[in-house]
XYZ file of C-alpha atoms in Angstrom:
617
model
C -28.336 2.376 -30.469
C -29.574 2.296 -34.032
C -27.410 1.773 -37.034
C -28.783 2.673 -40.418
C -27.417 1.304 -43.645
C -27.668 4.035 -46.237
C -28.402 2.809 -49.678
C -26.374 4.489 -52.271
C -28.386 6.270 -54.876
C -27.194 5.913 -58.407
C -25.540 9.233 -59.039
C -23.164 8.013 -61.777
C -23.753 7.845 -65.487
C -27.064 6.316 -66.497
C -25.779 3.222 -68.051
C -27.074 -0.304 -67.925
C -23.823 -1.532 -66.441
C -24.181 0.774 -63.410
C -27.772 -0.249 -62.782
C -26.926 -3.929 -62.820
C -23.963 -3.366 -60.468
C -26.152 -1.450 -57.991
C -28.771 -4.156 -58.103
C -26.188 -6.793 -57.370
C -24.877 -4.789 -54.382
C -28.407 -4.464 -52.982
C -29.010 -8.182 -53.323
C -25.726 -9.004 -51.565
C -26.519 -6.642 -48.694
C -30.033 -8.050 -48.372
C -28.701 -11.601 -48.213
C -26.068 -10.629 -45.639
C -28.722 -8.989 -43.484
C -30.881 -12.096 -43.622
C -27.940 -14.324 -42.699
C -27.075 -12.042 -39.769
C -30.657 -12.140 -38.486
C -30.766 -15.892 -38.814
C -27.406 -16.265 -37.055
C -28.387 -14.198 -34.026
C -31.932 -15.655 -33.911
C -33.416 -12.238 -33.424
C -35.528 -12.010 -36.546
C -38.787 -12.025 -34.649
C -37.620 -9.244 -32.293
C -36.419 -6.848 -34.950
C -39.424 -4.587 -34.505
C -38.893 -4.470 -30.730
C -35.226 -3.500 -31.120
C -35.921 -0.524 -33.307
C -35.609 2.814 -31.559
C -37.269 5.963 -32.752
C -35.536 9.166 -31.732
C -36.933 12.631 -31.840
C -35.020 15.887 -31.866
C -36.637 18.996 -30.300
C -35.356 21.229 -33.094
C -35.974 18.940 -36.050
C -39.250 17.395 -34.955
C -40.144 13.709 -34.702
C -38.222 11.135 -36.666
C -39.680 9.819 -39.847
C -41.568 6.554 -39.803
C -40.581 3.396 -41.565
C -42.754 4.089 -44.580
C -41.380 7.642 -44.994
C -37.732 6.552 -45.069
C -37.832 3.497 -47.263
C -35.082 4.976 -49.327
C -32.804 5.304 -46.284
C -32.727 1.655 -45.262
C -33.859 -0.210 -42.152
C -32.388 0.417 -38.657
C -30.170 -2.362 -37.241
C -29.438 -2.757 -33.525
C -25.894 -3.366 -32.329
C -27.273 -6.314 -30.417
C -27.691 -8.096 -33.776
C -23.922 -8.230 -34.215
C -22.040 -11.324 -33.094
C -20.581 -10.926 -29.584
C -17.071 -11.618 -30.878
C -17.350 -8.721 -33.334
C -18.643 -6.317 -30.664
C -15.846 -7.299 -28.284
C -13.264 -6.812 -30.994
C -14.562 -3.324 -31.805
C -14.795 -2.242 -28.153
C -11.289 -3.492 -27.376
C -9.833 -0.609 -29.391
C -11.252 1.952 -26.956
C -9.013 3.532 -24.312
C -9.396 2.035 -20.844
C -11.059 5.155 -19.449
C -13.638 5.204 -22.261
C -14.203 1.465 -21.917
C -15.072 1.838 -18.248
C -17.389 4.754 -19.034
C -19.145 2.768 -21.765
C -19.695 -0.117 -19.371
C -21.675 2.180 -17.077
C -24.266 3.147 -19.704
C -26.498 0.049 -19.700
C -26.596 -3.591 -18.704
C -25.774 -4.869 -22.179
C -22.589 -2.806 -22.505
C -21.649 -3.618 -18.919
C -21.622 -7.330 -19.769
C -19.742 -6.755 -23.022
C -17.123 -4.420 -21.512
C -16.558 -6.784 -18.598
C -15.787 -9.801 -20.791
C -12.358 -11.375 -20.406
C -11.863 -11.350 -24.174
C -11.963 -7.555 -24.240
C -9.498 -7.246 -21.377
C -7.206 -9.846 -22.962
C -6.882 -7.744 -26.102
C -6.367 -4.569 -24.034
C -3.700 -6.258 -21.944
C -1.876 -7.398 -25.079
C -1.993 -3.852 -26.382
C -0.741 -2.279 -23.144
C 1.969 -4.879 -22.472
C 2.943 -6.698 -25.656
C 5.829 -8.468 -23.893
C 3.714 -9.829 -21.071
C 3.918 -13.619 -21.208
C 1.604 -14.577 -18.368
C -1.592 -12.850 -17.363
C -1.071 -13.707 -13.691
C -3.496 -15.354 -11.311
C -6.847 -14.546 -9.760
C -10.544 -14.738 -10.539
C -10.257 -12.228 -13.404
C -6.632 -12.599 -14.532
C -6.810 -10.603 -17.772
C -8.802 -7.726 -16.336
C -6.524 -7.573 -13.293
C -3.413 -7.604 -15.483
C -4.737 -4.895 -17.812
C -5.709 -2.551 -14.964
C -2.413 -3.149 -13.165
C -0.435 -2.153 -16.251
C -2.712 0.775 -17.099
C -2.561 2.351 -13.628
C 1.102 1.660 -12.803
C 3.287 4.682 -12.219
C 5.857 6.157 -9.859
C 5.590 9.869 -9.093
C 7.772 12.176 -7.071
C 7.771 15.790 -5.887
C 10.948 17.503 -4.765
C 10.808 19.375 -1.478
C 13.271 22.092 -2.461
C 13.214 24.454 -5.426
C 10.442 26.348 -7.153
C 8.813 23.455 -8.964
C 5.840 22.217 -6.934
C 4.287 19.485 -9.045
C 4.462 15.746 -9.443
C 6.683 14.183 -12.075
C 6.349 10.670 -13.430
C 9.265 8.291 -13.756
C 10.182 6.183 -16.737
C 8.074 3.016 -16.525
C 9.760 -0.308 -17.333
C 7.919 -1.957 -20.222
C 8.449 -5.437 -18.783
C 6.936 -4.590 -15.394
C 3.635 -6.270 -14.569
C 2.199 -3.575 -12.326
C 4.006 -2.055 -9.340
C 3.832 -3.810 -5.980
C 6.628 -2.203 -3.978
C 9.352 0.373 -4.447
C 12.387 1.641 -2.548
C 14.307 4.836 -3.291
C 18.016 5.098 -2.543
C 20.404 8.006 -2.904
C 20.550 7.983 -6.703
C 18.440 5.040 -7.832
C 15.009 3.484 -7.436
C 14.120 -0.216 -7.102
C 10.671 -1.470 -8.178
C 9.134 -4.909 -7.617
C 6.241 -6.006 -9.838
C 3.522 -8.599 -9.283
C 5.343 -11.484 -10.986
C 8.468 -11.182 -8.846
C 10.713 -9.176 -11.174
C 12.883 -6.577 -9.450
C 13.820 -3.598 -11.631
C 16.774 -1.321 -11.077
C 16.196 2.241 -12.338
C 19.755 3.477 -12.677
C 20.497 7.184 -12.254
C 16.812 7.910 -11.825
C 17.439 11.211 -10.047
C 19.836 13.991 -10.927
C 20.446 17.315 -9.202
C 20.313 20.470 -11.293
C 20.976 23.759 -9.482
C 19.842 22.259 -6.216
C 16.631 20.826 -7.643
C 15.890 17.115 -7.909
C 14.636 15.995 -11.317
C 13.929 12.744 -13.089
C 16.591 11.995 -15.636
C 14.785 11.544 -18.952
C 17.447 9.181 -20.282
C 16.951 6.932 -17.264
C 17.986 3.322 -17.844
C 16.347 0.374 -16.206
C 17.638 -3.165 -15.957
C 16.225 -6.351 -14.502
C 18.127 -6.870 -11.259
C 16.723 -10.341 -10.542
C 13.678 -12.541 -11.089
C 11.720 -14.667 -8.680
C 11.942 -12.039 -5.940
C 9.473 -12.171 -3.038
C 10.521 -9.127 -1.028
C 13.461 -6.774 -0.553
C 14.741 -4.393 2.109
C 17.526 -1.963 2.861
C 18.688 0.217 5.730
C 15.465 1.222 7.550
C 16.596 4.774 8.291
C 14.835 7.605 6.476
C 18.083 9.055 5.143
C 18.877 7.343 1.843
C 22.620 7.935 2.288
C 22.797 4.893 4.576
C 21.196 2.550 2.037
C 24.354 0.984 0.666
C 23.186 -2.603 0.221
C 19.939 -4.118 -1.000
C 18.770 -7.437 0.504
C 16.522 -9.460 -1.816
C 14.485 -12.473 -0.702
C 14.109 -14.712 -3.762
C 13.458 -18.279 -4.887
C 16.102 -20.164 -6.841
C 16.362 -23.672 -8.283
C 19.023 -25.772 -6.564
C 20.295 -29.198 -7.601
C 19.387 -31.949 -5.185
C 22.514 -34.003 -5.849
C 25.633 -32.773 -7.574
C 25.893 -34.232 -11.051
C 22.151 -34.846 -11.500
C 19.539 -32.856 -13.379
C 16.875 -32.931 -10.664
C 16.379 -29.688 -8.758
C 14.047 -28.129 -6.234
C 13.113 -24.577 -5.295
C 14.939 -23.046 -2.328
C 14.638 -19.617 -0.792
C 17.718 -17.444 -0.560
C 18.798 -13.934 0.371
C 20.932 -12.105 -2.182
C 22.780 -8.913 -1.294
C 23.335 -6.326 -4.031
C 25.386 -3.158 -4.046
C 22.864 -0.378 -4.644
C 25.314 1.864 -6.502
C 26.030 -0.602 -9.305
C 23.550 -3.478 -8.858
C 26.346 -6.024 -8.437
C 25.645 -9.049 -6.274
C 28.187 -9.332 -3.463
C 26.706 -12.003 -1.187
C 24.242 -14.873 -1.250
C 22.875 -17.177 1.446
C 20.664 -20.187 0.638
C 18.268 -21.888 3.048
C 16.951 -25.420 3.269
C 14.112 -26.242 0.894
C 11.766 -26.958 3.819
C 11.881 -23.313 4.939
C 9.886 -20.855 2.856
C 9.771 -17.151 3.669
C 7.565 -14.288 2.521
C 9.000 -11.095 4.066
C 12.354 -9.657 5.094
C 13.190 -6.590 7.221
C 16.419 -5.192 8.669
C 17.187 -3.831 12.116
C 20.362 -2.724 13.909
C 23.648 -1.085 13.009
C 25.901 -1.947 10.063
C 28.277 -4.103 12.105
C 25.425 -6.012 13.767
C 22.760 -5.996 11.056
C 19.957 -8.381 11.963
C 17.895 -9.883 9.143
C 14.386 -10.850 10.247
C 12.672 -13.421 8.024
C 8.951 -14.213 8.226
C 7.943 -17.739 7.207
C 4.696 -18.793 5.581
C 3.642 -20.334 8.901
C 3.998 -17.005 10.720
C 7.311 -17.684 12.512
C 10.188 -15.206 12.771
C 13.799 -16.238 12.196
C 16.828 -13.980 12.442
C 20.483 -13.965 11.481
C 23.229 -11.406 12.007
C 25.415 -10.051 9.198
C 28.351 -7.638 9.311
C 27.892 -5.306 6.352
C 31.466 -4.043 6.552
C 32.689 -7.494 5.451
C 30.241 -8.153 2.625
C 32.518 -6.728 -0.052
C 35.320 -9.146 0.871
C 35.479 -12.183 -1.468
C 35.102 -14.980 1.053
C 32.432 -17.383 2.257
C 31.316 -18.040 5.799
C 28.422 -19.652 7.629
C 25.748 -17.706 9.488
C 23.389 -19.127 12.081
C 19.647 -18.895 11.595
C 17.844 -18.711 14.958
C 14.225 -18.506 15.996
C 13.257 -15.065 17.288
C 12.002 -14.785 20.867
C 8.561 -13.611 19.776
C 8.099 -17.015 18.104
C 10.063 -18.995 20.688
C 8.266 -17.836 23.835
C 4.895 -17.260 22.131
C 4.593 -20.282 19.808
C 0.818 -19.920 19.467
C 1.183 -16.561 17.691
C 1.071 -16.411 13.914
C 2.703 -13.203 12.659
C 1.079 -11.747 9.541
C 3.473 -8.858 8.817
C 6.266 -6.881 10.414
C 7.949 -3.501 10.095
C 11.125 -2.089 11.580
C 13.373 0.903 12.011
C 16.973 1.135 13.156
C 16.301 0.221 16.795
C 12.839 -1.389 17.048
C 10.546 -3.912 15.370
C 6.762 -4.139 15.239
C 4.887 -7.426 14.702
C 1.210 -7.698 13.698
C -0.430 -11.106 14.149
C -3.181 -12.632 12.049
C -5.628 -11.931 14.901
C -4.780 -8.214 14.885
C -2.492 -8.188 17.943
C 0.609 -5.977 18.075
C 3.940 -6.854 19.703
C 6.944 -4.574 20.066
C 10.699 -5.004 20.279
C 12.719 -1.945 21.372
C 16.512 -2.193 21.537
C 17.565 1.242 22.868
C 16.444 3.006 26.066
C 15.996 6.393 24.385
C 13.500 5.112 21.822
C 11.743 3.098 24.539
C 11.256 6.248 26.632
C 9.923 8.155 23.618
C 7.449 5.413 22.777
C 6.178 4.462 26.232
C 7.104 7.475 28.387
C 8.953 5.375 30.966
C 11.810 2.893 31.370
C 10.043 0.727 33.913
C 9.712 -2.427 31.775
C 12.877 -1.952 29.697
C 15.493 -4.659 30.172
C 18.860 -3.819 28.538
C 19.980 -7.449 28.941
C 16.956 -8.890 27.121
C 16.087 -6.520 24.313
C 14.348 -9.096 22.118
C 11.563 -9.827 24.590
C 8.319 -8.669 22.869
C 5.921 -6.243 24.538
C 2.196 -6.533 23.845
C 0.191 -3.388 23.097
C -3.337 -3.270 24.495
C -5.688 -2.116 21.744
C -9.484 -1.833 21.427
C -9.836 -3.659 18.088
C -8.039 -5.743 15.493
C -5.126 -3.954 13.792
C -4.903 -4.226 9.997
C -1.663 -2.382 9.192
C 0.811 -0.049 10.860
C 3.685 2.352 10.241
C 6.824 2.819 12.322
C 8.962 5.936 12.475
C 12.112 6.640 14.455
C 10.370 7.343 17.763
C 6.636 7.232 16.985
C 4.219 4.825 15.341
C 0.779 4.702 13.763
C -1.830 1.926 13.839
C -5.027 1.430 11.817
C -7.710 -0.923 13.136
C -10.490 -2.832 11.394
C -12.928 0.079 11.770
C -10.601 2.489 9.948
C -9.558 4.369 13.073
C -6.017 5.759 13.361
C -4.053 5.497 16.613
C -0.750 7.271 17.206
C 1.840 6.759 19.943
C 5.295 8.022 20.858
C 7.265 11.236 20.751
C 5.249 14.320 19.797
C 7.858 17.078 19.988
C 7.062 18.394 16.503
C 3.373 17.426 16.494
C 4.007 14.319 14.381
C 1.211 12.412 16.130
C -1.476 14.742 14.732
C -3.316 15.047 18.048
C -3.453 18.854 17.932
C -0.827 19.372 20.643
C 2.832 18.554 21.258
C 2.482 16.242 24.241
C 4.023 12.780 24.103
C 1.745 9.776 24.193
C 2.845 6.651 26.055
C -0.106 4.640 24.751
C -2.084 4.539 21.480
C -4.220 7.674 21.103
C -6.969 7.933 18.506
C -6.935 10.708 15.917
C -10.682 11.188 15.787
C -10.995 13.401 12.710
C -9.392 10.843 10.350
C -11.128 7.675 9.187
C -10.419 4.827 6.758
C -6.987 5.734 5.363
C -5.524 4.059 2.302
C -2.020 3.980 3.718
C -0.055 5.496 6.591
C 3.606 6.508 6.718
C 5.734 7.662 9.671
C 9.074 9.369 9.147
C 11.729 10.956 11.331
C 9.561 13.739 12.772
C 6.491 13.909 10.552
C 3.636 11.632 9.460
C 1.679 11.271 6.209
C -1.760 9.793 5.527
C -3.212 8.972 2.103
C -7.012 9.113 2.193
C -9.961 9.036 -0.188
C -11.487 12.514 -0.361
C -14.282 11.574 -2.794
C -15.186 8.801 -5.194
C -12.809 9.984 -7.899
C -10.055 11.802 -5.994
C -7.537 11.255 -3.226
C -5.700 13.637 -0.954
C -2.513 13.603 1.082
C -2.560 14.755 4.708
C 0.465 15.446 6.880
C 1.516 16.690 10.291
C 4.711 17.344 12.216
C 7.834 19.220 11.205
C 7.585 21.204 7.971
C 11.240 22.212 7.663
C 12.825 21.680 4.270
C 9.448 21.530 2.551
C 8.479 18.168 4.052
C 4.866 19.355 4.313
C 4.180 21.156 0.997
C 2.113 24.236 1.716
C 2.876 24.224 5.465
C 6.502 25.338 5.926
C 6.049 25.906 9.668
C 4.578 22.468 10.241
C 1.358 21.532 11.972
C 0.350 19.629 15.109
C -2.783 18.355 13.304
C -3.184 16.531 10.013
C -3.652 19.136 7.265
C -4.168 18.774 3.517
C -0.894 19.123 1.640
C -0.480 20.899 -1.673
C 0.171 17.736 -3.644
C -1.862 16.530 -6.607
C -2.334 12.861 -5.798
C -2.825 10.363 -8.668
C -6.204 8.660 -8.832
C -4.779 5.179 -8.238
C -2.179 6.051 -5.588
C -1.652 3.165 -3.169
C 1.675 3.745 -1.363
C 3.962 6.610 -0.424
C 7.408 7.262 0.976
C 9.324 10.412 1.877
C 13.050 11.033 2.077
C 15.013 14.139 2.939
C 14.894 15.360 -0.664
C 11.524 14.389 -2.110
C 8.170 12.680 -1.760
C 7.387 9.469 -3.681
C 3.905 8.187 -4.552
C 3.309 4.754 -6.069
C 0.290 4.300 -8.323
C -1.148 0.848 -9.011
C -4.672 -0.528 -8.655
C -5.281 -4.190 -7.887
C -8.950 -5.162 -8.261
C -8.479 -8.120 -5.897
C -7.037 -6.162 -2.963
C -9.430 -4.165 -0.808
C -8.986 -2.972 2.763
C -11.629 -4.906 4.748
C -12.890 -2.043 6.890
C -15.955 -2.682 9.014
C -18.634 -0.310 10.213
C -18.225 0.785 13.806
C -20.996 -0.659 16.021
C -23.561 1.836 17.255
C -22.699 1.058 20.881
C -19.199 2.434 20.286
C -20.348 5.553 18.470
C -22.904 7.043 20.834
C -24.283 6.221 24.238
C -21.444 4.106 25.640
C -17.981 5.614 26.052
C -14.988 3.699 24.798
C -12.892 1.903 27.390
C -9.290 2.888 27.961
C -6.685 1.495 25.594
C -4.582 0.349 28.506
C -7.267 -1.455 30.516
C -7.740 -4.560 28.426
C -10.261 -5.697 25.874
C -13.214 -3.407 25.136
C -15.685 -6.263 25.595
C -14.851 -6.437 29.322
C -16.998 -3.860 31.142
C -14.974 -4.364 34.325
C -11.590 -3.699 32.748
C -11.269 -0.258 34.291
C -12.173 -1.547 37.724
C -9.626 -4.337 37.455
C -6.936 -1.871 36.463
C -7.763 0.358 39.439
C -7.585 -2.634 41.760
C -4.179 -3.490 40.339
C -3.031 0.091 40.915
C -4.228 -0.044 44.526
C -2.382 -3.306 45.132
C 0.801 -1.731 43.781
C 0.403 1.241 46.125
C -0.325 -1.052 49.055
C 2.876 -3.030 48.374
C 4.962 0.111 48.984
C 6.301 0.297 52.548
C 6.820 4.038 53.088
C 4.716 7.098 52.376
C 7.304 8.506 49.997
C 7.300 5.323 47.951
C 3.529 5.413 47.775
C 3.621 9.034 46.595
C 6.095 8.173 43.842
C 4.049 5.142 42.813
C 0.914 7.279 42.673
C 2.679 9.764 40.374
C 3.608 6.917 38.030
C 0.041 5.609 38.048
C -1.294 9.072 37.173
C 1.031 9.075 34.168
C -0.305 5.681 33.081
C -3.996 6.556 33.384
C -5.806 7.895 30.276
C -6.375 11.397 31.645
C -6.243 14.747 29.966
C -3.078 16.812 30.282
C -4.687 19.343 32.658
C -5.970 16.544 34.886
C -2.555 14.916 35.092
C -0.936 18.238 35.962
C -3.534 18.770 38.696
C -2.911 15.384 40.314
C 0.864 15.787 40.100
C 0.633 19.255 41.694
C -1.606 17.952 44.472
C 0.689 15.035 45.189
C 3.680 17.362 45.371
C 1.852 19.600 47.825
C 1.020 16.616 50.038
C 4.590 15.402 49.794
C 5.913 18.788 50.862
C 3.460 18.922 53.749
C 4.863 15.646 55.055
C 8.404 17.028 54.793
C 9.428 14.912 51.878
C 10.334 17.858 49.610
C 10.304 17.186 45.915
C 9.754 19.483 42.995
C 6.567 20.376 41.251
C 5.507 18.335 38.245
C 5.668 14.765 37.120
C 8.436 12.403 38.135
C 11.605 12.123 36.111
C 10.388 8.988 34.360
C 7.343 10.794 33.012
C 8.933 14.030 31.734
């Protein structure tokens, strides 16, 4: 870029005073230019930094001798770096990013922490701390520039996203939770915001209330949870995992940080209960499972252990104190070598993901167990906390759990679905239940995955600068915008997704999308090895690890030993029907084997109806 200093011609009255003033101005400018060249030590390269531009319509640019009266060109690289950073910091964030992509010089200038510090101060004047990380100011500025909470109502004529009122004190958005009338937002510094009366109903249509008020519910929060059911009517209380300073000895000033769980009434934000733990126990996540009278709080420690305690929500509003027992969960008691990385839950089941990518399941009701696994063979009603391991082909990164189906995403970006498929919520193209994880082959590398009551949503990257929302399952009530009849495959929904969308959630009334971009968080997807793409078929998900070429043979030998252990022919026929249901066969193949086994059973006089056994229907 070339900057030219235009010398002002003396157009005023021809007086001696004016000529002397103009001469003085020229001398001052000449001395300033010399000082600037000496300061930047670029005097010898001035000729190399000059750029001559030519315009096709106006002809070539004039030479230096022909434009002596117009001054000498000055490169922006001659300016002090502090001055350039100060000027660039006034640009909008979008223009700043675009300017940084023009050349190497502007890329270094636009990526300086000084520029992002000034931008962060402009975006969030009340921000006291820039946070942590390798690039704290840049991370903080982008978090506050991209933060936003959007929603789209399922009913009514309005089919577009609306943006909520953003709390000025929020340092980005990390998590959110909608309730019946309010919304709770957790930022990256541990401040939990309570957006009161965020939604109002006007003529049957959900709208954001423009005069929405937000208050700081609590500080130092790590995580929060509420009733895991999709219907927000049941979310009466909010459980917040936070860190508080507690006095070591009564009467002294010394204190230490202790983790605690505070229970708030979601309708008013009033705290009704608080439980404090010993300072040696530090937690990082909390989830809920069970009914209101036997609500189990599952707490994940920093070491990867799971603790639980039971609370009766019907007695929380009574002004009294009592002691609850904190016990180690069976997944950590019987499997002490496991280190749980994250967990998710619904009303009757819990899913654990270890740091090695393993998945363990807890199912507490027989109906949900049958929907998820297709059988009740391994279900023990007397020991519902015993974890069940899922056999998977690769390391699992994150998961989603609905009422009776689940979704898993592995390290290669592949999506696996399992469970009830009555409405096509698995996205496999049919409505057949899956008792084991089944890959959805036409979807790869999702940003996030969400499973609801009878539909599923996937947020994916359609191109470099756009994202799209895909959905499958039941479309009643507008749950799949643009597909009122639903779909058994993942289809693109008519929703304009924000560029920095990172999380989503759907209730009975509307769809929520959280927007926030963290430059230090990236999904570590790997490229699928060539041996798994072409040439070598993938092993079954239920036969063990994919690295074991003899896994299928070992499974068949186990099946044969089970058949051999049966004493009568009828028992062997029934066992064979169960084994056919377990094997990874196509639906037509399973129907063929079941029909053939029924024919053989009838020929032997055993009777029996046509089709799979009762445990497989």
